[in-house]
Amino acid sequence: AHTLYARIGTYLRRFQGDERKSEEAPIDPGDALVVVCGMGRIGTAAYESLRSELGERLLGVDFDNAVVKRHLKEGRNVILGDPSDQDFWTRMQISCSSLEWVLLATASHAANTRAILRIRDQETTLRIAAVAKYGDEGDALRADKVDAVYDVYSEAGFGFAGHVSDRLKRDRVPECVE
């Protein structure tokens, strides 16, 4: 559906009326420097990690209204949207914003790939980081000229080992000295 709409969307827009629904309104990212797309576990962790550095200069995006409501209740700046949808990036007021990075943390490699294409269609200087679960996904993202690729399983392994290493250092009993 996304591919078909990308081809005929311009033609179809001429049949739209003047009245806009709220989900068709322009999206003002405000002073955000980074937009995190996909507010599941990885996206939320990225958001929280960046929040300590950027304060409120973050914007989260998720396509699930219940997820958005939960994050808003928890004090995060999150909006409803589908980053793999052409209209989302058309409505996002990138050219007059301070946005620098898009972090694609959706669970679907296909959705991340579609989002990359949609962002590139906007002819923007936004830098893109994306998650990959498997090596071939990371290779495909690098081929798409993504600025940063986060390999979920490799990085989780490094983090896990680092956590264990820290515990070993902390819990290690000093050797006996004779």
mmCIF file of N, CA and C in Angstrom, residues 39-162:
data_model
loop_
_atom_site.group_PDB
_atom_site.id
_atom_site.type_symbol
_atom_site.label_atom_id
_atom_site.label_comp_id
_atom_site.label_asym_id
_atom_site.label_seq_id
_atom_site.Cartn_x
_atom_site.Cartn_y
_atom_site.Cartn_z
ATOM 1 N N MET A 39 8.303 3.915 19.952
ATOM 2 C CA MET A 39 8.502 4.121 21.382
ATOM 3 C C MET A 39 8.253 2.846 22.180
ATOM 4 N N GLY A 40 8.768 1.724 21.652
ATOM 5 C CA GLY A 40 8.782 0.475 22.399
ATOM 6 C C GLY A 40 9.957 0.499 23.364
ATOM 7 N N ARG A 41 10.462 -0.674 23.711
ATOM 8 C CA ARG A 41 11.554 -0.739 24.700
ATOM 9 C C ARG A 41 12.814 -0.016 24.232
ATOM 10 N N ILE A 42 13.226 -0.255 22.998
ATOM 11 C CA ILE A 42 14.461 0.368 22.509
ATOM 12 C C ILE A 42 14.279 1.865 22.348
ATOM 13 N N GLY A 43 13.180 2.270 21.721
ATOM 14 C CA GLY A 43 12.927 3.697 21.514
ATOM 15 C C GLY A 43 12.799 4.456 22.826
ATOM 16 N N THR A 44 12.108 3.871 23.784
ATOM 17 C CA THR A 44 11.947 4.518 25.088
ATOM 18 C C THR A 44 13.288 4.628 25.803
ATOM 19 N N ALA A 45 14.097 3.570 25.747
ATOM 20 C CA ALA A 45 15.418 3.621 26.376
ATOM 21 C C ALA A 45 16.287 4.687 25.710
ATOM 22 N N ALA A 46 16.227 4.784 24.379
ATOM 23 C CA ALA A 46 16.989 5.815 23.664
ATOM 24 C C ALA A 46 16.497 7.198 24.069
ATOM 25 N N TYR A 47 15.181 7.372 24.134
ATOM 26 C CA TYR A 47 14.586 8.648 24.527
ATOM 27 C C TYR A 47 15.083 9.055 25.913
ATOM 28 N N GLU A 48 14.996 8.129 26.857
ATOM 29 C CA GLU A 48 15.401 8.436 28.234
ATOM 30 C C GLU A 48 16.895 8.724 28.328
ATOM 31 N N SER A 49 17.693 7.988 27.594
ATOM 32 C CA SER A 49 19.136 8.221 27.603
ATOM 33 C C SER A 49 19.457 9.606 27.042
ATOM 34 N N LEU A 50 18.807 9.978 25.962
ATOM 35 C CA LEU A 50 19.042 11.295 25.355
ATOM 36 C C LEU A 50 18.453 12.427 26.192
ATOM 37 N N ARG A 51 17.404 12.125 26.931
ATOM 38 C CA ARG A 51 16.757 13.153 27.746
ATOM 39 C C ARG A 51 17.718 13.753 28.758
ATOM 40 N N SER A 52 18.616 12.939 29.302
ATOM 41 C CA SER A 52 19.581 13.452 30.277
ATOM 42 C C SER A 52 20.521 14.468 29.635
ATOM 43 N N GLU A 53 20.770 14.323 28.329
ATOM 44 C CA GLU A 53 21.661 15.235 27.617
ATOM 45 C C GLU A 53 20.908 16.394 26.955
ATOM 46 N N LEU A 54 19.752 16.101 26.388
ATOM 47 C CA LEU A 54 19.027 17.101 25.589
ATOM 48 C C LEU A 54 17.857 17.764 26.310
ATOM 49 N N GLY A 55 17.521 17.257 27.480
ATOM 50 C CA GLY A 55 16.357 17.804 28.171
ATOM 51 C C GLY A 55 15.093 17.507 27.387
ATOM 52 N N GLU A 56 14.315 18.510 27.146
ATOM 53 C CA GLU A 56 13.042 18.319 26.453
ATOM 54 C C GLU A 56 13.145 18.531 24.949
ATOM 55 N N ARG A 57 14.354 18.565 24.420
ATOM 56 C CA ARG A 57 14.538 18.791 22.982
ATOM 57 C C ARG A 57 14.443 17.478 22.209
ATOM 58 N N LEU A 58 13.474 16.657 22.626
ATOM 59 C CA LEU A 58 13.211 15.352 22.026
ATOM 60 C C LEU A 58 11.751 15.258 21.632
ATOM 61 N N LEU A 59 11.503 14.476 20.595
ATOM 62 C CA LEU A 59 10.139 14.179 20.181
ATOM 63 C C LEU A 59 10.063 12.691 19.906
ATOM 64 N N GLY A 60 9.113 12.021 20.527
ATOM 65 C CA GLY A 60 8.880 10.602 20.261
ATOM 66 C C GLY A 60 7.690 10.459 19.338
ATOM 67 N N VAL A 61 7.695 9.409 18.538
ATOM 68 C CA VAL A 61 6.593 9.129 17.612
ATOM 69 C C VAL A 61 6.258 7.652 17.708
ATOM 70 N N ASP A 62 4.975 7.339 17.789
ATOM 71 C CA ASP A 62 4.533 5.954 17.743
ATOM 72 C C ASP A 62 3.183 5.900 17.039
ATOM 73 N N PHE A 63 2.909 4.776 16.363
ATOM 74 C CA PHE A 63 1.660 4.647 15.621
ATOM 75 C C PHE A 63 0.514 4.119 16.473
ATOM 76 N N ASP A 64 0.799 3.706 17.702
ATOM 77 C CA ASP A 64 -0.208 3.133 18.599
ATOM 78 C C ASP A 64 -0.676 4.204 19.589
ATOM 79 N N ASN A 65 -1.939 4.560 19.510
ATOM 80 C CA ASN A 65 -2.491 5.625 20.348
ATOM 81 C C ASN A 65 -2.367 5.309 21.843
ATOM 82 N N ALA A 66 -2.532 4.042 22.225
ATOM 83 C CA ALA A 66 -2.406 3.675 23.641
ATOM 84 C C ALA A 66 -0.971 3.896 24.124
ATOM 85 N N VAL A 67 0.003 3.589 23.286
ATOM 86 C CA VAL A 67 1.411 3.799 23.636
ATOM 87 C C VAL A 67 1.685 5.289 23.795
ATOM 88 N N VAL A 68 1.158 6.087 22.875
ATOM 89 C CA VAL A 68 1.351 7.545 22.945
ATOM 90 C C VAL A 68 0.755 8.088 24.240
ATOM 91 N N LYS A 69 -0.455 7.675 24.580
ATOM 92 C CA LYS A 69 -1.112 8.151 25.809
ATOM 93 C C LYS A 69 -0.301 7.783 27.052
ATOM 94 N N ARG A 70 0.238 6.558 27.068
ATOM 95 C CA ARG A 70 1.041 6.123 28.217
ATOM 96 C C ARG A 70 2.287 6.994 28.366
ATOM 97 N N HIS A 71 2.952 7.266 27.259
ATOM 98 C CA HIS A 71 4.166 8.087 27.322
ATOM 99 C C HIS A 71 3.842 9.521 27.732
ATOM 100 N N LEU A 72 2.752 10.053 27.242
ATOM 101 C CA LEU A 72 2.355 11.410 27.638
ATOM 102 C C LEU A 72 2.086 11.460 29.135
ATOM 103 N N LYS A 73 1.420 10.434 29.643
ATOM 104 C CA LYS A 73 1.136 10.352 31.076
ATOM 105 C C LYS A 73 2.424 10.278 31.884
ATOM 106 N N GLU A 74 3.460 9.651 31.297
ATOM 107 C CA GLU A 74 4.751 9.509 31.977
ATOM 108 C C GLU A 74 5.675 10.710 31.737
ATOM 109 N N GLY A 75 5.144 11.753 31.093
ATOM 110 C CA GLY A 75 5.890 12.999 30.946
ATOM 111 C C GLY A 75 6.790 13.106 29.723
ATOM 112 N N ARG A 76 6.618 12.221 28.749
ATOM 113 C CA ARG A 76 7.434 12.296 27.534
ATOM 114 C C ARG A 76 6.678 13.061 26.442
ATOM 115 N N ASN A 77 7.426 13.708 25.579
ATOM 116 C CA ASN A 77 6.878 14.463 24.450
ATOM 117 C C ASN A 77 6.727 13.493 23.275
ATOM 118 N N VAL A 78 5.557 12.874 23.150
ATOM 119 C CA VAL A 78 5.322 11.843 22.140
ATOM 120 C C VAL A 78 4.049 12.170 21.367
ATOM 121 N N ILE A 79 4.116 11.970 20.054
ATOM 122 C CA ILE A 79 2.953 12.212 19.201
ATOM 123 C C ILE A 79 2.574 10.936 18.458
ATOM 124 N N LEU A 80 1.341 10.909 17.974
ATOM 125 C CA LEU A 80 0.836 9.804 17.181
ATOM 126 C C LEU A 80 1.260 10.004 15.731
ATOM 127 N N GLY A 81 1.838 8.971 15.126
ATOM 128 C CA GLY A 81 2.218 9.058 13.726
ATOM 129 C C GLY A 81 2.865 7.778 13.249
ATOM 130 N N ASP A 82 2.880 7.622 11.942
ATOM 131 C CA ASP A 82 3.496 6.458 11.317
ATOM 132 C C ASP A 82 4.656 6.930 10.457
ATOM 133 N N PRO A 83 5.892 6.782 10.933
ATOM 134 C CA PRO A 83 7.051 7.277 10.195
ATOM 135 C C PRO A 83 7.272 6.601 8.845
ATOM 136 N N SER A 84 6.625 5.462 8.613
ATOM 137 C CA SER A 84 6.777 4.801 7.318
ATOM 138 C C SER A 84 5.766 5.337 6.296
ATOM 139 N N ASP A 85 4.910 6.254 6.743
ATOM 140 C CA ASP A 85 3.864 6.829 5.891
ATOM 141 C C ASP A 85 4.376 8.110 5.218
ATOM 142 N N GLN A 86 4.205 8.206 3.919
ATOM 143 C CA GLN A 86 4.652 9.379 3.160
ATOM 144 C C GLN A 86 4.065 10.669 3.724
ATOM 145 N N ASP A 87 2.797 10.666 4.054
ATOM 146 C CA ASP A 87 2.159 11.892 4.533
ATOM 147 C C ASP A 87 2.736 12.378 5.859
ATOM 148 N N PHE A 88 3.203 11.461 6.702
ATOM 149 C CA PHE A 88 3.776 11.876 7.978
ATOM 150 C C PHE A 88 4.940 12.835 7.747
ATOM 151 N N TRP A 89 5.863 12.477 6.863
ATOM 152 C CA TRP A 89 7.046 13.302 6.629
ATOM 153 C C TRP A 89 6.705 14.539 5.811
ATOM 154 N N THR A 90 5.661 14.464 5.008
ATOM 155 C CA THR A 90 5.210 15.650 4.285
ATOM 156 C C THR A 90 4.648 16.671 5.270
ATOM 157 N N ARG A 91 3.929 16.185 6.286
ATOM 158 C CA ARG A 91 3.336 17.074 7.293
ATOM 159 C C ARG A 91 4.362 17.586 8.306
ATOM 160 N N MET A 92 5.433 16.814 8.517
ATOM 161 C CA MET A 92 6.462 17.219 9.474
ATOM 162 C C MET A 92 7.181 18.452 8.921
ATOM 163 N N GLN A 93 7.180 19.503 9.687
ATOM 164 C CA GLN A 93 7.765 20.769 9.242
ATOM 165 C C GLN A 93 9.273 20.758 9.499
ATOM 166 N N ILE A 94 9.976 19.973 8.684
ATOM 167 C CA ILE A 94 11.406 19.771 8.873
ATOM 168 C C ILE A 94 12.209 21.012 8.498
ATOM 169 N N SER A 95 11.855 21.628 7.390
ATOM 170 C CA SER A 95 12.679 22.718 6.858
ATOM 171 C C SER A 95 12.781 23.905 7.804
ATOM 172 N N CYS A 96 11.775 24.113 8.630
ATOM 173 C CA CYS A 96 11.805 25.261 9.543
ATOM 174 C C CYS A 96 11.998 24.806 10.987
ATOM 175 N N SER A 97 12.633 23.632 11.157
ATOM 176 C CA SER A 97 12.821 23.119 12.510
ATOM 177 C C SER A 97 14.306 23.005 12.829
ATOM 178 N N SER A 98 14.567 22.668 14.084
ATOM 179 C CA SER A 98 15.947 22.474 14.531
ATOM 180 C C SER A 98 16.331 20.996 14.531
ATOM 181 N N LEU A 99 15.473 20.128 13.977
ATOM 182 C CA LEU A 99 15.746 18.694 13.965
ATOM 183 C C LEU A 99 17.073 18.385 13.279
ATOM 184 N N GLU A 100 17.841 17.496 13.922
ATOM 185 C CA GLU A 100 19.115 17.066 13.367
ATOM 186 C C GLU A 100 19.162 15.559 13.105
ATOM 187 N N TRP A 101 18.519 14.784 13.984
ATOM 188 C CA TRP A 101 18.581 13.330 13.897
ATOM 189 C C TRP A 101 17.200 12.706 13.954
ATOM 190 N N VAL A 102 17.044 11.600 13.229
ATOM 191 C CA VAL A 102 15.881 10.723 13.335
ATOM 192 C C VAL A 102 16.416 9.367 13.775
ATOM 193 N N LEU A 103 15.887 8.848 14.872
ATOM 194 C CA LEU A 103 16.250 7.518 15.344
ATOM 195 C C LEU A 103 15.098 6.586 15.022
ATOM 196 N N LEU A 104 15.335 5.618 14.150
ATOM 197 C CA LEU A 104 14.306 4.661 13.751
ATOM 198 C C LEU A 104 14.442 3.418 14.610
ATOM 199 N N ALA A 105 13.528 3.285 15.568
ATOM 200 C CA ALA A 105 13.580 2.185 16.528
ATOM 201 C C ALA A 105 12.316 1.343 16.450
ATOM 202 N N THR A 106 11.712 1.277 15.267
ATOM 203 C CA THR A 106 10.512 0.460 15.138
ATOM 204 C C THR A 106 10.907 -1.006 15.117
ATOM 205 N N ALA A 107 9.960 -1.877 15.403
ATOM 206 C CA ALA A 107 10.235 -3.316 15.471
ATOM 207 C C ALA A 107 10.367 -3.936 14.085
ATOM 208 N N SER A 108 10.003 -3.206 13.055
ATOM 209 C CA SER A 108 9.976 -3.746 11.708
ATOM 210 C C SER A 108 11.079 -3.147 10.834
ATOM 211 N N HIS A 109 11.933 -4.004 10.307
ATOM 212 C CA HIS A 109 12.968 -3.537 9.388
ATOM 213 C C HIS A 109 12.329 -2.911 8.144
ATOM 214 N N ALA A 110 11.256 -3.515 7.661
ATOM 215 C CA ALA A 110 10.567 -2.976 6.480
ATOM 216 C C ALA A 110 10.031 -1.564 6.765
ATOM 217 N N ALA A 111 9.481 -1.353 7.959
ATOM 218 C CA ALA A 111 8.973 -0.018 8.321
ATOM 219 C C ALA A 111 10.123 0.978 8.413
ATOM 220 N N ASN A 112 11.244 0.565 8.988
ATOM 221 C CA ASN A 112 12.412 1.447 9.057
ATOM 222 C C ASN A 112 12.898 1.814 7.654
ATOM 223 N N THR A 113 12.936 0.823 6.761
ATOM 224 C CA THR A 113 13.380 1.067 5.387
ATOM 225 C C THR A 113 12.446 2.034 4.674
ATOM 226 N N ARG A 114 11.131 1.847 4.846
ATOM 227 C CA ARG A 114 10.166 2.780 4.231
ATOM 228 C C ARG A 114 10.347 4.187 4.794
ATOM 229 N N ALA A 115 10.578 4.279 6.101
ATOM 230 C CA ALA A 115 10.781 5.598 6.716
ATOM 231 C C ALA A 115 12.017 6.281 6.142
ATOM 232 N N ILE A 116 13.087 5.518 5.942
ATOM 233 C CA ILE A 116 14.309 6.084 5.358
ATOM 234 C C ILE A 116 14.002 6.672 3.985
ATOM 235 N N LEU A 117 13.269 5.925 3.168
ATOM 236 C CA LEU A 117 12.907 6.418 1.834
ATOM 237 C C LEU A 117 12.067 7.686 1.922
ATOM 238 N N ARG A 118 11.129 7.715 2.854
ATOM 239 C CA ARG A 118 10.247 8.889 3.009
ATOM 240 C C ARG A 118 11.052 10.113 3.464
ATOM 241 N N ILE A 119 11.985 9.894 4.375
ATOM 242 C CA ILE A 119 12.825 11.001 4.848
ATOM 243 C C ILE A 119 13.690 11.514 3.703
ATOM 244 N N ARG A 120 14.281 10.607 2.953
ATOM 245 C CA ARG A 120 15.133 11.000 1.822
ATOM 246 C C ARG A 120 14.317 11.757 0.765
ATOM 247 N N ASP A 121 13.038 11.397 0.603
ATOM 248 C CA ASP A 121 12.169 12.095 -0.349
ATOM 249 C C ASP A 121 12.019 13.575 -0.005
ATOM 250 N N GLN A 122 12.207 13.918 1.265
ATOM 251 C CA GLN A 122 12.025 15.304 1.710
ATOM 252 C C GLN A 122 13.247 16.169 1.401
ATOM 253 N N GLU A 123 14.285 15.573 0.859
ATOM 254 C CA GLU A 123 15.516 16.298 0.525
ATOM 255 C C GLU A 123 15.999 17.133 1.713
ATOM 256 N N THR A 124 16.133 16.472 2.820
ATOM 257 C CA THR A 124 16.531 17.105 4.068
ATOM 258 C C THR A 124 17.953 16.706 4.440
ATOM 259 N N THR A 125 18.534 17.447 5.328
ATOM 260 C CA THR A 125 19.874 17.117 5.821
ATOM 261 C C THR A 125 19.812 16.305 7.116
ATOM 262 N N LEU A 126 18.631 15.849 7.480
ATOM 263 C CA LEU A 126 18.492 15.041 8.692
ATOM 264 C C LEU A 126 19.412 13.830 8.633
ATOM 265 N N ARG A 127 20.040 13.548 9.764
ATOM 266 C CA ARG A 127 20.846 12.348 9.878
ATOM 267 C C ARG A 127 19.959 11.247 10.441
ATOM 268 N N ILE A 128 20.216 10.025 10.013
ATOM 269 C CA ILE A 128 19.348 8.902 10.369
ATOM 270 C C ILE A 128 20.154 7.813 11.063
ATOM 271 N N ALA A 129 19.619 7.339 12.194
ATOM 272 C CA ALA A 129 20.144 6.163 12.877
ATOM 273 C C ALA A 129 19.008 5.141 12.920
ATOM 274 N N ALA A 130 19.343 3.875 12.765
ATOM 275 C CA ALA A 130 18.311 2.841 12.755
ATOM 276 C C ALA A 130 18.802 1.588 13.448
ATOM 277 N N VAL A 131 17.854 0.836 13.999
ATOM 278 C CA VAL A 131 18.178 -0.430 14.654
ATOM 279 C C VAL A 131 18.085 -1.575 13.649
ATOM 280 N N ALA A 132 18.908 -2.578 13.871
ATOM 281 C CA ALA A 132 18.885 -3.796 13.065
ATOM 282 C C ALA A 132 18.951 -4.978 14.014
ATOM 283 N N LYS A 133 18.148 -5.978 13.754
ATOM 284 C CA LYS A 133 18.186 -7.183 14.582
ATOM 285 C C LYS A 133 19.171 -8.209 14.045
ATOM 286 N N TYR A 134 19.367 -8.183 12.740
ATOM 287 C CA TYR A 134 20.209 -9.189 12.094
ATOM 288 C C TYR A 134 21.247 -8.514 11.212
ATOM 289 N N GLY A 135 22.339 -9.226 10.951
ATOM 290 C CA GLY A 135 23.438 -8.676 10.163
ATOM 291 C C GLY A 135 23.025 -8.197 8.794
ATOM 292 N N ASP A 136 22.138 -8.959 8.105
ATOM 293 C CA ASP A 136 21.730 -8.549 6.767
ATOM 294 C C ASP A 136 20.904 -7.269 6.808
ATOM 295 N N GLU A 137 20.151 -7.059 7.892
ATOM 296 C CA GLU A 137 19.410 -5.799 8.036
ATOM 297 C C GLU A 137 20.386 -4.636 8.202
ATOM 298 N N GLY A 138 21.413 -4.833 9.004
ATOM 299 C CA GLY A 138 22.428 -3.799 9.181
ATOM 300 C C GLY A 138 23.124 -3.481 7.875
ATOM 301 N N ASP A 139 23.442 -4.522 7.103
ATOM 302 C CA ASP A 139 24.082 -4.314 5.801
ATOM 303 C C ASP A 139 23.167 -3.507 4.874
ATOM 304 N N ALA A 140 21.881 -3.836 4.879
ATOM 305 C CA ALA A 140 20.920 -3.114 4.029
ATOM 306 C C ALA A 140 20.806 -1.654 4.459
ATOM 307 N N LEU A 141 20.804 -1.409 5.764
ATOM 308 C CA LEU A 141 20.728 -0.034 6.263
ATOM 309 C C LEU A 141 21.975 0.755 5.863
ATOM 310 N N ARG A 142 23.128 0.123 5.978
ATOM 311 C CA ARG A 142 24.368 0.790 5.562
ATOM 312 C C ARG A 142 24.349 1.078 4.062
ATOM 313 N N ALA A 143 23.791 0.159 3.274
ATOM 314 C CA ALA A 143 23.675 0.369 1.827
ATOM 315 C C ALA A 143 22.731 1.533 1.523
ATOM 316 N N ASP A 144 21.751 1.735 2.414
ATOM 317 C CA ASP A 144 20.825 2.865 2.277
ATOM 318 C C ASP A 144 21.440 4.169 2.774
ATOM 319 N N LYS A 145 22.717 4.133 3.146
ATOM 320 C CA LYS A 145 23.467 5.310 3.600
ATOM 321 C C LYS A 145 22.927 5.893 4.906
ATOM 322 N N VAL A 146 22.482 4.986 5.805
ATOM 323 C CA VAL A 146 22.068 5.418 7.133
ATOM 324 C C VAL A 146 23.326 5.855 7.880
ATOM 325 N N ASP A 147 23.223 6.926 8.644
ATOM 326 C CA ASP A 147 24.385 7.499 9.325
ATOM 327 C C ASP A 147 24.896 6.644 10.477
ATOM 328 N N ALA A 148 24.004 5.922 11.141
ATOM 329 C CA ALA A 148 24.406 5.067 12.259
ATOM 330 C C ALA A 148 23.471 3.863 12.321
ATOM 331 N N VAL A 149 24.054 2.687 12.495
ATOM 332 C CA VAL A 149 23.279 1.456 12.620
ATOM 333 C C VAL A 149 23.569 0.859 13.988
ATOM 334 N N TYR A 150 22.531 0.498 14.696
ATOM 335 C CA TYR A 150 22.651 -0.108 16.019
ATOM 336 C C TYR A 150 22.213 -1.560 15.893
ATOM 337 N N ASP A 151 23.150 -2.473 16.022
ATOM 338 C CA ASP A 151 22.873 -3.903 15.951
ATOM 339 C C ASP A 151 22.408 -4.353 17.334
ATOM 340 N N VAL A 152 21.120 -4.595 17.455
ATOM 341 C CA VAL A 152 20.490 -4.864 18.750
ATOM 342 C C VAL A 152 21.164 -6.015 19.488
ATOM 343 N N TYR A 153 21.359 -7.142 18.822
ATOM 344 C CA TYR A 153 21.890 -8.305 19.521
ATOM 345 C C TYR A 153 23.372 -8.162 19.847
ATOM 346 N N SER A 154 24.152 -7.609 18.942
ATOM 347 C CA SER A 154 25.574 -7.409 19.243
ATOM 348 C C SER A 154 25.742 -6.438 20.396
ATOM 349 N N GLU A 155 25.035 -5.319 20.331
ATOM 350 C CA GLU A 155 25.156 -4.314 21.384
ATOM 351 C C GLU A 155 24.627 -4.841 22.713
ATOM 352 N N ALA A 156 23.568 -5.646 22.662
ATOM 353 C CA ALA A 156 23.048 -6.232 23.901
ATOM 354 C C ALA A 156 24.087 -7.162 24.508
ATOM 355 N N GLY A 157 24.788 -7.909 23.669
ATOM 356 C CA GLY A 157 25.843 -8.792 24.164
ATOM 357 C C GLY A 157 26.969 -8.020 24.827
ATOM 358 N N PHE A 158 27.397 -6.915 24.191
ATOM 359 C CA PHE A 158 28.435 -6.071 24.789
ATOM 360 C C PHE A 158 27.959 -5.485 26.116
ATOM 361 N N GLY A 159 26.721 -5.030 26.150
ATOM 362 C CA GLY A 159 26.171 -4.473 27.387
ATOM 363 C C GLY A 159 26.077 -5.511 28.491
ATOM 364 N N PHE A 160 25.635 -6.699 28.122
ATOM 365 C CA PHE A 160 25.529 -7.791 29.084
ATOM 366 C C PHE A 160 26.899 -8.140 29.658
ATOM 367 N N ALA A 161 27.880 -8.284 28.788
ATOM 368 C CA ALA A 161 29.236 -8.601 29.240
ATOM 369 C C ALA A 161 29.786 -7.487 30.124
ATOM 370 N N GLY A 162 29.521 -6.239 29.761
ATOM 371 C CA GLY A 162 29.974 -5.115 30.578
ATOM 372 C C GLY A 162 29.340 -5.132 31.953
#
